[in-house]
XYZ file of N, CA and C in Angstrom:
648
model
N 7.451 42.100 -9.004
C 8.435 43.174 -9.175
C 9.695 42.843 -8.367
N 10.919 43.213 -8.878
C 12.400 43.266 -8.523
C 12.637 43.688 -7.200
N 13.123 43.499 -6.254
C 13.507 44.145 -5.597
C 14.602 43.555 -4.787
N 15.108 44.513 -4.114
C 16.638 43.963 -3.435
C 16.479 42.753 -2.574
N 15.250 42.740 -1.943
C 14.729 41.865 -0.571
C 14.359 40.263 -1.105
N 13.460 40.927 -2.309
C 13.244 39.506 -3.348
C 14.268 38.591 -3.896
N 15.553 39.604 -3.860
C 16.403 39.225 -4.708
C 17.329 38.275 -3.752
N 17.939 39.291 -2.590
C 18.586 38.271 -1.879
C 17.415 37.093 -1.095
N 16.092 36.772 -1.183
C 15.365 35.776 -0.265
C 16.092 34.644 -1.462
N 15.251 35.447 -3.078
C 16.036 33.811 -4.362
C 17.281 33.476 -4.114
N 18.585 34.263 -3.581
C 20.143 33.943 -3.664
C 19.865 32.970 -2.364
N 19.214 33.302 -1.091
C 19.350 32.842 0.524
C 18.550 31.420 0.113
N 17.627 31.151 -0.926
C 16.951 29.975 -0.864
C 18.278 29.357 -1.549
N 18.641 29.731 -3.113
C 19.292 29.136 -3.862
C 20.673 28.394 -2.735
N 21.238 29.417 -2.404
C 22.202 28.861 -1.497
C 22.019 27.782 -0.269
N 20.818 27.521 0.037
C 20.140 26.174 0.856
C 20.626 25.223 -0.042
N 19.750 25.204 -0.885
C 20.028 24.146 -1.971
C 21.637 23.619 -2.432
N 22.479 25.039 -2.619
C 23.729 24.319 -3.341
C 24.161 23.961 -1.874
N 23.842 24.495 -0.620
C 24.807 23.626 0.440
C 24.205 22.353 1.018
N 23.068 21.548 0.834
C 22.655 20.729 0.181
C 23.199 19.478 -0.238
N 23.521 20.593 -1.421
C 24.064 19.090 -3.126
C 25.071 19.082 -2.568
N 25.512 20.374 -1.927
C 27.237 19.932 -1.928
C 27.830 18.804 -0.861
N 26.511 19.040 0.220
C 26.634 17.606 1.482
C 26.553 15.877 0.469
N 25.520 16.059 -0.314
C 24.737 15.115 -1.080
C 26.294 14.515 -1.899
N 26.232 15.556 -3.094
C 27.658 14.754 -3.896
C 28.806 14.780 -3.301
N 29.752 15.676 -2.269
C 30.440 15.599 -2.269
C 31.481 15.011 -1.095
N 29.932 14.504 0.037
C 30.442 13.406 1.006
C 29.510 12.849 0.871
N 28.616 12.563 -0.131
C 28.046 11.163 -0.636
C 26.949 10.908 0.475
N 26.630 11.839 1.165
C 26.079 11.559 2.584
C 24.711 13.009 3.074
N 23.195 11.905 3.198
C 22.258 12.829 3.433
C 21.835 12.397 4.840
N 22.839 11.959 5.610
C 22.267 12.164 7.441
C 22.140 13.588 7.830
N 20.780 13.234 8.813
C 20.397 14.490 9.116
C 19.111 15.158 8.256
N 18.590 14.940 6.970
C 17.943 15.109 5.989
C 16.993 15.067 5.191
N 15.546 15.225 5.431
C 14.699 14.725 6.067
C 13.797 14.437 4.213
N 13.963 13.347 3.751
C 13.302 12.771 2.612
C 11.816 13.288 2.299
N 11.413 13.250 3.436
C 9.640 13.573 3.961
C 9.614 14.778 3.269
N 10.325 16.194 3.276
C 10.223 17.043 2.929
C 10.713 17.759 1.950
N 12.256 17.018 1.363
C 12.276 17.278 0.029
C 11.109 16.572 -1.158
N 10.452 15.709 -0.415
C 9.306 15.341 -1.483
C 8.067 16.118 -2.146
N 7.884 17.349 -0.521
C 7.320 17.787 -0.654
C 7.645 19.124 -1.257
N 8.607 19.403 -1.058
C 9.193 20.368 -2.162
C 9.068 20.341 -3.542
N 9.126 18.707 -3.813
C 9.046 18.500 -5.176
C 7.478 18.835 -5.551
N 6.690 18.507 -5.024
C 5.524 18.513 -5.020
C 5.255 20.274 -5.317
N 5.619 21.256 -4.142
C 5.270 22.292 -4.620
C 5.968 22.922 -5.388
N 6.942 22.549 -5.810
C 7.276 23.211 -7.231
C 6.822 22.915 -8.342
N 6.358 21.666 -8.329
C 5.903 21.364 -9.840
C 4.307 21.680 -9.791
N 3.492 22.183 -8.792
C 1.922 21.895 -8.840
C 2.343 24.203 -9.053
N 3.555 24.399 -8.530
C 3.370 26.006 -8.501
C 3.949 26.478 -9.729
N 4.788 26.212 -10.580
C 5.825 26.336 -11.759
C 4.695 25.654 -12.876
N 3.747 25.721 -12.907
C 2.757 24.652 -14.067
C 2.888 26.510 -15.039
N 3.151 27.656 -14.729
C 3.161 28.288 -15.480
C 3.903 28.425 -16.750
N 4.882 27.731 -16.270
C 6.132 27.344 -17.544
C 5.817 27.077 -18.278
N 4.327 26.206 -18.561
C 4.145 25.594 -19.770
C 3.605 26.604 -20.789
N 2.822 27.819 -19.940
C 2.065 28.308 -21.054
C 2.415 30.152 -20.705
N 3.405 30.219 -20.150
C 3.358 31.811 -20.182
C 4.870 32.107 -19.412
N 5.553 33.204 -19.879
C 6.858 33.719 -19.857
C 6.801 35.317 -19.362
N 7.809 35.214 -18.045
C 7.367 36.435 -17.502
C 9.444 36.852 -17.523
N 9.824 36.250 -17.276
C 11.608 36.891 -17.153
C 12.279 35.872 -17.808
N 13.449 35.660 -18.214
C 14.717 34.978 -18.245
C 14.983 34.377 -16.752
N 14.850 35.710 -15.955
C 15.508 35.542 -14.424
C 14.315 34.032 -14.149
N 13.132 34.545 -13.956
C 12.207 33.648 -13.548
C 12.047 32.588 -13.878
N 12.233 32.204 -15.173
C 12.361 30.764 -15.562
C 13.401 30.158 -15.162
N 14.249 30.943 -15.534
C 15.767 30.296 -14.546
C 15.465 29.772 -13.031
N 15.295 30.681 -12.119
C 15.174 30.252 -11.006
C 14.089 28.943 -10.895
N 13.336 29.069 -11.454
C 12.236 28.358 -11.446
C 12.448 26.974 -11.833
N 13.427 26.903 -13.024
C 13.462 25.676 -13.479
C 15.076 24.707 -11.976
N 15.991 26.020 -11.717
C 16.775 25.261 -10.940
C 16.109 24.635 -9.587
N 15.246 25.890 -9.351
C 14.626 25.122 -8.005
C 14.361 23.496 -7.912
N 13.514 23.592 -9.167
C 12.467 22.442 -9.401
C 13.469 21.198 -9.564
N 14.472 21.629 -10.530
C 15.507 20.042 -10.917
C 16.421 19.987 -10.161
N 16.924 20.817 -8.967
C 17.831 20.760 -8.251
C 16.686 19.630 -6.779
N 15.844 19.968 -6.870
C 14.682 19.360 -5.674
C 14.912 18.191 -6.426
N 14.003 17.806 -7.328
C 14.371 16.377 -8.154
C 15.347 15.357 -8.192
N 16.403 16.068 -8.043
C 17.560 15.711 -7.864
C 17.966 14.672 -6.513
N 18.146 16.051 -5.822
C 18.051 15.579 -4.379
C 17.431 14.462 -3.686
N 15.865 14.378 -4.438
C 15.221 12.848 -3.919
C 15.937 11.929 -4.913
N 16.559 12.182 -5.942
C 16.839 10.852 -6.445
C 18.248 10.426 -5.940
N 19.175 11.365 -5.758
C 20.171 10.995 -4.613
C 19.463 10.086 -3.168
N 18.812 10.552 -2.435
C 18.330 10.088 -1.536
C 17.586 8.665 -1.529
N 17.095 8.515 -2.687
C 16.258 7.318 -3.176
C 17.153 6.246 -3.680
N 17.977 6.759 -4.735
C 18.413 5.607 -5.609
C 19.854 6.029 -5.621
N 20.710 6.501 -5.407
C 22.267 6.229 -5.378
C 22.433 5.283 -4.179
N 23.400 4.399 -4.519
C 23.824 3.353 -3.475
C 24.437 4.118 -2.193
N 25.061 4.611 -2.675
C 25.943 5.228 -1.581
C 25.487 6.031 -0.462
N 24.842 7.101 -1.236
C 23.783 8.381 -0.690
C 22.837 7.681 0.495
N 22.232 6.774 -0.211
C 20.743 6.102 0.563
C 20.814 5.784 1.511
N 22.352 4.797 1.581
C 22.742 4.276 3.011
C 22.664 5.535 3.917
N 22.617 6.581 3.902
C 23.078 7.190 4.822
C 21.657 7.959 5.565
N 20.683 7.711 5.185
C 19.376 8.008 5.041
C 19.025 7.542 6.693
N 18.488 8.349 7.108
C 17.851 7.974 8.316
C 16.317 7.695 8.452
N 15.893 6.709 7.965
C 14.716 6.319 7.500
C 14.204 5.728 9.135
N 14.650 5.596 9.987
C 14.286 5.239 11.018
C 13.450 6.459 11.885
N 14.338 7.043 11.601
C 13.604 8.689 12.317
C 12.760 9.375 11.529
N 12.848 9.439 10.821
C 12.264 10.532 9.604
C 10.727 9.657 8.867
N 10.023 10.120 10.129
C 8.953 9.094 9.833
C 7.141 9.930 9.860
N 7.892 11.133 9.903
C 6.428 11.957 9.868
C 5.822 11.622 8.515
N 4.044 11.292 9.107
C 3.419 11.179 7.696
C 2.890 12.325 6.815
N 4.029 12.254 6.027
C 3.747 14.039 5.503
C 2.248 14.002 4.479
N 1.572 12.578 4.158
C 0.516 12.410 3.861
C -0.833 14.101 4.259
N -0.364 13.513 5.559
C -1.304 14.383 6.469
C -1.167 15.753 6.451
N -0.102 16.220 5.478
C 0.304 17.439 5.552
C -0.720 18.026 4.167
N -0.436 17.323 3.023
C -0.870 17.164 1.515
C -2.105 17.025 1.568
N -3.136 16.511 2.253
C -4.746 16.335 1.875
C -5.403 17.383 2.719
N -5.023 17.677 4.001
C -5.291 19.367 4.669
C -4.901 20.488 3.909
N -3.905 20.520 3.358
C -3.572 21.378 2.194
C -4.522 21.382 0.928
N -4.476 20.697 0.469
C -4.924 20.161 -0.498
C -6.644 20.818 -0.606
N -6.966 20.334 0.845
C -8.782 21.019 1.194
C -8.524 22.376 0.845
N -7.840 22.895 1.874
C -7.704 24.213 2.120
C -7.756 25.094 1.058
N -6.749 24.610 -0.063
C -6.700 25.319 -1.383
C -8.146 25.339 -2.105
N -8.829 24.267 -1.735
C -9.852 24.118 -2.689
C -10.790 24.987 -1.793
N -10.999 25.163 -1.027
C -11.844 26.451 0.042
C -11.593 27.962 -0.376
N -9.985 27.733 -0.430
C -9.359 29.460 -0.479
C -8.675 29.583 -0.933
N -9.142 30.328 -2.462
C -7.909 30.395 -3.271
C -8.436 32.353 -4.037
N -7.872 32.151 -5.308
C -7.941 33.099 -6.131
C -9.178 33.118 -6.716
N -9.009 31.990 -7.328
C -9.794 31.890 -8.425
C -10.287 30.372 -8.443
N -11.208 29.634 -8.149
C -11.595 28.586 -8.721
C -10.926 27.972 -10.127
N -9.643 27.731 -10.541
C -9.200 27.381 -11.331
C -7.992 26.150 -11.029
N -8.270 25.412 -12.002
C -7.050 24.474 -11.588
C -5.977 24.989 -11.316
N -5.005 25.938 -12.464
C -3.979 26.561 -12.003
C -3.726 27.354 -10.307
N -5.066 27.849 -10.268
C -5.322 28.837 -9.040
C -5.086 28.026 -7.610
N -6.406 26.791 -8.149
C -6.358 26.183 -6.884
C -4.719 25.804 -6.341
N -4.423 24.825 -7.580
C -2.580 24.167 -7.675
C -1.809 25.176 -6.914
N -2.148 26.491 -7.436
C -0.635 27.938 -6.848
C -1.009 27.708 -5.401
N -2.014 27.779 -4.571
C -2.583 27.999 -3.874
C -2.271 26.914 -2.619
N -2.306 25.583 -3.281
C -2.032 24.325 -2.683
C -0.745 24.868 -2.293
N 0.260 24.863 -3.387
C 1.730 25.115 -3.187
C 2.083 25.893 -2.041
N 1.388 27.123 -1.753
C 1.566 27.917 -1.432
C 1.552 27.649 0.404
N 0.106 26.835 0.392
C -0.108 26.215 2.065
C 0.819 25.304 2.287
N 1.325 24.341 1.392
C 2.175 23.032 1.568
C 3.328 23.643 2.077
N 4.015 24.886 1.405
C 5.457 24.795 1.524
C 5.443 25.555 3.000
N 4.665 26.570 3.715
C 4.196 26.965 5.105
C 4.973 26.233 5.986
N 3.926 24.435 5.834
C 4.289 23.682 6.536
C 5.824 22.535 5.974
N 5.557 22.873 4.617
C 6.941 21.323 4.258
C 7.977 21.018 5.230
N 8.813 22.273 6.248
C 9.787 21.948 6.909
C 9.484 21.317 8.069
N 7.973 20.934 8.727
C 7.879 20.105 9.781
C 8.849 18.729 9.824
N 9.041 17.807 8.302
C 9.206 16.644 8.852
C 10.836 16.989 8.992
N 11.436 17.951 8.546
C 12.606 18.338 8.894
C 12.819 18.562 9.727
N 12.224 19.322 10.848
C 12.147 19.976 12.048
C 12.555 18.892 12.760
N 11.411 17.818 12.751
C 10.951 17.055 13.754
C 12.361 15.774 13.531
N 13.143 15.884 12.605
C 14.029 14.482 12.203
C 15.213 15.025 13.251
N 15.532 16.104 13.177
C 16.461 17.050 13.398
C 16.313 16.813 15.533
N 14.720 16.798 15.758
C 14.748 17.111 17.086
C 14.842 15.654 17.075
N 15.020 14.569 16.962
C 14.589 13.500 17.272
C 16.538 12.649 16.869
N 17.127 13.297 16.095
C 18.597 13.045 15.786
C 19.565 13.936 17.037
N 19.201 14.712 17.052
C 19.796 15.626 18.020
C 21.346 15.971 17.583
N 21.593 15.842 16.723
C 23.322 15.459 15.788
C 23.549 15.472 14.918
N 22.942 17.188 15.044
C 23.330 18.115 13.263
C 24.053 18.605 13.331
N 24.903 18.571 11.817
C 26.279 18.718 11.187
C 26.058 20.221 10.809
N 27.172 20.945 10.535
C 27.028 22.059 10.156
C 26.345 22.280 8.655
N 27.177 21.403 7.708
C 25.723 21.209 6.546
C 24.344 21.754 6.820
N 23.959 20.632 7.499
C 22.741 19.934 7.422
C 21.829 21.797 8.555
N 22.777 22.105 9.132
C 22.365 23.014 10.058
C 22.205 24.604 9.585
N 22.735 24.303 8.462
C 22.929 25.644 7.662
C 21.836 25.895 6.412
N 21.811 24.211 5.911
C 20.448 24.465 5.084
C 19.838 24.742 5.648
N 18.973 24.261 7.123
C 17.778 24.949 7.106
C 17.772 25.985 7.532
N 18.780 26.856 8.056
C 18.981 28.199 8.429
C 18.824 28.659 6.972
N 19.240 28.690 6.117
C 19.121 29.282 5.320
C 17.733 28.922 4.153
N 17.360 28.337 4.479
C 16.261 27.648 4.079
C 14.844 28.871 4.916
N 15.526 28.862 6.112
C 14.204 29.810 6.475
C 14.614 30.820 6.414
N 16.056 31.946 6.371
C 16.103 33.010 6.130
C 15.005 33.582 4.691
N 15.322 32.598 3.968
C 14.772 32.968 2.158
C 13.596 33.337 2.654
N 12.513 32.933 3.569
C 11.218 33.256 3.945
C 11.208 34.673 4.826
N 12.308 34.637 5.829
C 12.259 35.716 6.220
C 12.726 36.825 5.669
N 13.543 36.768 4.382
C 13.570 38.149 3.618
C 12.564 38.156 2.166
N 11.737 37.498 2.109
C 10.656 37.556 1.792
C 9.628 38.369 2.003
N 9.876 38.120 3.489
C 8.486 39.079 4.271
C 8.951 40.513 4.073
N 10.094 40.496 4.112
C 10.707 42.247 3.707
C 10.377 42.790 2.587
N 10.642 41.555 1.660
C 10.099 41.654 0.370
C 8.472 42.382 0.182
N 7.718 42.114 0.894
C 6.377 41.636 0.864
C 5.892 43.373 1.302
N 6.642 43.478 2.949
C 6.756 44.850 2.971
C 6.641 45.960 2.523
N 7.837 45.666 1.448
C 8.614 46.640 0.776
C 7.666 46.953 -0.471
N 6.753 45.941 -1.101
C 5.850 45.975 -2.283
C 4.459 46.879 -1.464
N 4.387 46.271 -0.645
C 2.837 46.999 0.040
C 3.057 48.379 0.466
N 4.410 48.575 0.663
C 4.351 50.307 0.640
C 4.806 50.777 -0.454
N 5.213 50.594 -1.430
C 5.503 51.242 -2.798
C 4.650 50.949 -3.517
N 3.517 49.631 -4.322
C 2.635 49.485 -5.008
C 1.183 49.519 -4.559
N 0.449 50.550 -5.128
C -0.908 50.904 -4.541
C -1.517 49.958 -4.297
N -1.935 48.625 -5.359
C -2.613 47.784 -5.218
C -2.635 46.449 -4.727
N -0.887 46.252 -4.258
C -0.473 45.246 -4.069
C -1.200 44.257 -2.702
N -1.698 43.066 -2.603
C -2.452 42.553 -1.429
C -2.264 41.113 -2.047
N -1.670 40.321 -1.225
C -1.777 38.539 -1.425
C -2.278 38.052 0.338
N -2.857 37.973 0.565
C -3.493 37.738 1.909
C -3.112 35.783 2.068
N -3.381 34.929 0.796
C -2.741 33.913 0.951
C -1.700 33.696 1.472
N -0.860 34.407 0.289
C 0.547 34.554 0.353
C 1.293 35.662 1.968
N 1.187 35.857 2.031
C 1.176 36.269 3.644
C 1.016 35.876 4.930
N -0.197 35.447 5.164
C -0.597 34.478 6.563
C 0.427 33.069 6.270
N 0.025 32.486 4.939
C 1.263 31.246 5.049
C 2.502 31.469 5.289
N 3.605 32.500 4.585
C 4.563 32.999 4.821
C 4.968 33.163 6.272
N 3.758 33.866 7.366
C 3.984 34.436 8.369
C 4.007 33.146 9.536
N 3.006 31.556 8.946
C 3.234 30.520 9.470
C 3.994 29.894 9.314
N 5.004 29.887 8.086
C 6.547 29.137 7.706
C 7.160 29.467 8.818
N 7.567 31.296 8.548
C 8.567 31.715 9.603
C 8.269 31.364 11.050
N 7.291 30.833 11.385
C 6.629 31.212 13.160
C 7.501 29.684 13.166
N 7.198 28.293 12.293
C 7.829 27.259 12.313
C 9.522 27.431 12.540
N 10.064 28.073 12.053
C 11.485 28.108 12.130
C 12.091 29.187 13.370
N 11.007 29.458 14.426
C 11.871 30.228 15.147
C 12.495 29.805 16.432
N 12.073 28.535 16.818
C 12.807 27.578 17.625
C 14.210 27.369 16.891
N 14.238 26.840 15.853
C 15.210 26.443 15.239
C 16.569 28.154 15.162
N 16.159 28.985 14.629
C 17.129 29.886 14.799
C 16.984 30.498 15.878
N 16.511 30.443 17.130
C 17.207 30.528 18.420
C 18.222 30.229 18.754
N 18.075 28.216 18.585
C 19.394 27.506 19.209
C 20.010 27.440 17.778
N 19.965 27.817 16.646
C 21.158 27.909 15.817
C 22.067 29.171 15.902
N 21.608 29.998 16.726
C 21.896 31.310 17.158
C 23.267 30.872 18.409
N 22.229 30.539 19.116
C 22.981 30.271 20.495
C 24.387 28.920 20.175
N 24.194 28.050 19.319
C 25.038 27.553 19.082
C 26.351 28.152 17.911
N 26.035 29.114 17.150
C 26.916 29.488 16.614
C 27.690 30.694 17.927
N 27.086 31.545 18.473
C 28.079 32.311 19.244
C 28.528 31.959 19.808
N 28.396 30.676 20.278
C 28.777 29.834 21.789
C 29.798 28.864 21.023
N 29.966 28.597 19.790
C 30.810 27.313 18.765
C 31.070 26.317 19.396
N 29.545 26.062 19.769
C 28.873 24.187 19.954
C 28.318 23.936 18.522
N 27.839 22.589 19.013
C 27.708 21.712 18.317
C 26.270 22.280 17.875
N 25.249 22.402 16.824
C 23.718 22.703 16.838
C 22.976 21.533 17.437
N 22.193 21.745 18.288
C 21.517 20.712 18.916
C 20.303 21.124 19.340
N 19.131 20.108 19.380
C 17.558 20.750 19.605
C 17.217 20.413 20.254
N 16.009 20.780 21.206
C 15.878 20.085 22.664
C 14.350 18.777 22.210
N 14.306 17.923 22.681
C 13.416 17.167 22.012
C 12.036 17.756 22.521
């Protein structure tokens, strides 16, 4: 269901993304940017969006759904294969094995899900993966120490979308009688717990108009 909270978390994610592409195409440049985890993005959009193939719930929803997914796509193939882009790749730092992120996940879903169903298990996977996806970001970021306002704003805004989510989430459990995702919740509530170092000192560096910087 619609709601105002839902609505601005899709605009607060969407807007990660276009500030993003706009670092990506339009200074040709993904320092700062952590490959590890747009992969895994890709990953949970396409194992969570498998609904597309066989069932239609909005206009709105497919929309969002399909930009998420090819705008993520995108992004690794900038990062991967444009000449220009790649160079700028900090492959030296950005070295978490997000492996280790994907096969703990991966269990987990198959332990606790909905439904014993491929689709179920897949939503489910998605659902634990993306919790954690921003670690190898986190960790590129503490280990660069020399983030750009870009690069500092996606993930601010990258974790706002989660935190007006939870409003979202709120806002359904006191207006719909039956409403309960217990998955969807505890992971949610472990995304945000991940990003609250990070909007501290993105806090303290915007009132103060320093530079964003993380303590290692």
């Amino acid at each position: 269901m619609m709601n105002i909270f839902r609505l601005a978390g899709d605009m607060t994610h969407l807007m990660s993304i276009v500030v993003l592409l706009l670092k990506i195409v339009t200074m040709k440049s993904c320092a700062g940017i952590s490959l590890k985890t747009q992969e895994l993005y890709v990953i949970i959009f396409v194992t969570r969006y498998l609904d597309l193939l066989y069932s239609f719930i909005s206009v709105y929803n497919t929309m969002m759904k399909l930009i998420f997914l090819s705008s993520t796509v995108a992004i690794v193939y900038y990062m991967r294969y444009d000449k220009v882009v790649r160079q700028k790749y900090d492959k030296d730092h950005d070295t978490f094995r997000h492996i280790f992120l994907v096969i703990p996940c991966f269990v987990l879903a198959l332990l606790v899900n909905k439904k014993f169903t491929i689709t179920e298990v897949l939503w489910a996977f998605s659902i634990y993966l993306e919790a954690v996806a921003i670690l190898p970001q986190l960790v590129l970021l503490q280990r660069t120490k020399n983030i750009d306002n870009l690069t500092g704003n996606y993930v601010f805004f990258l974790g706002a979308y989660r935190s007006l989510y939870i409003l979202n989430w709120i806002y359904r459990y006191m207006t719909e009688k039956h409403y309960r995702q217990w998955i969807v919740w505890i992971s949610g509530l472990v995304q945000t717990a991940l990003y609250a170092d990070f909007f501290y000192y993105y806090i303290i560096s915007w009132k103060s108009n320093q530079r964003l910087s993380l303590p290692a």
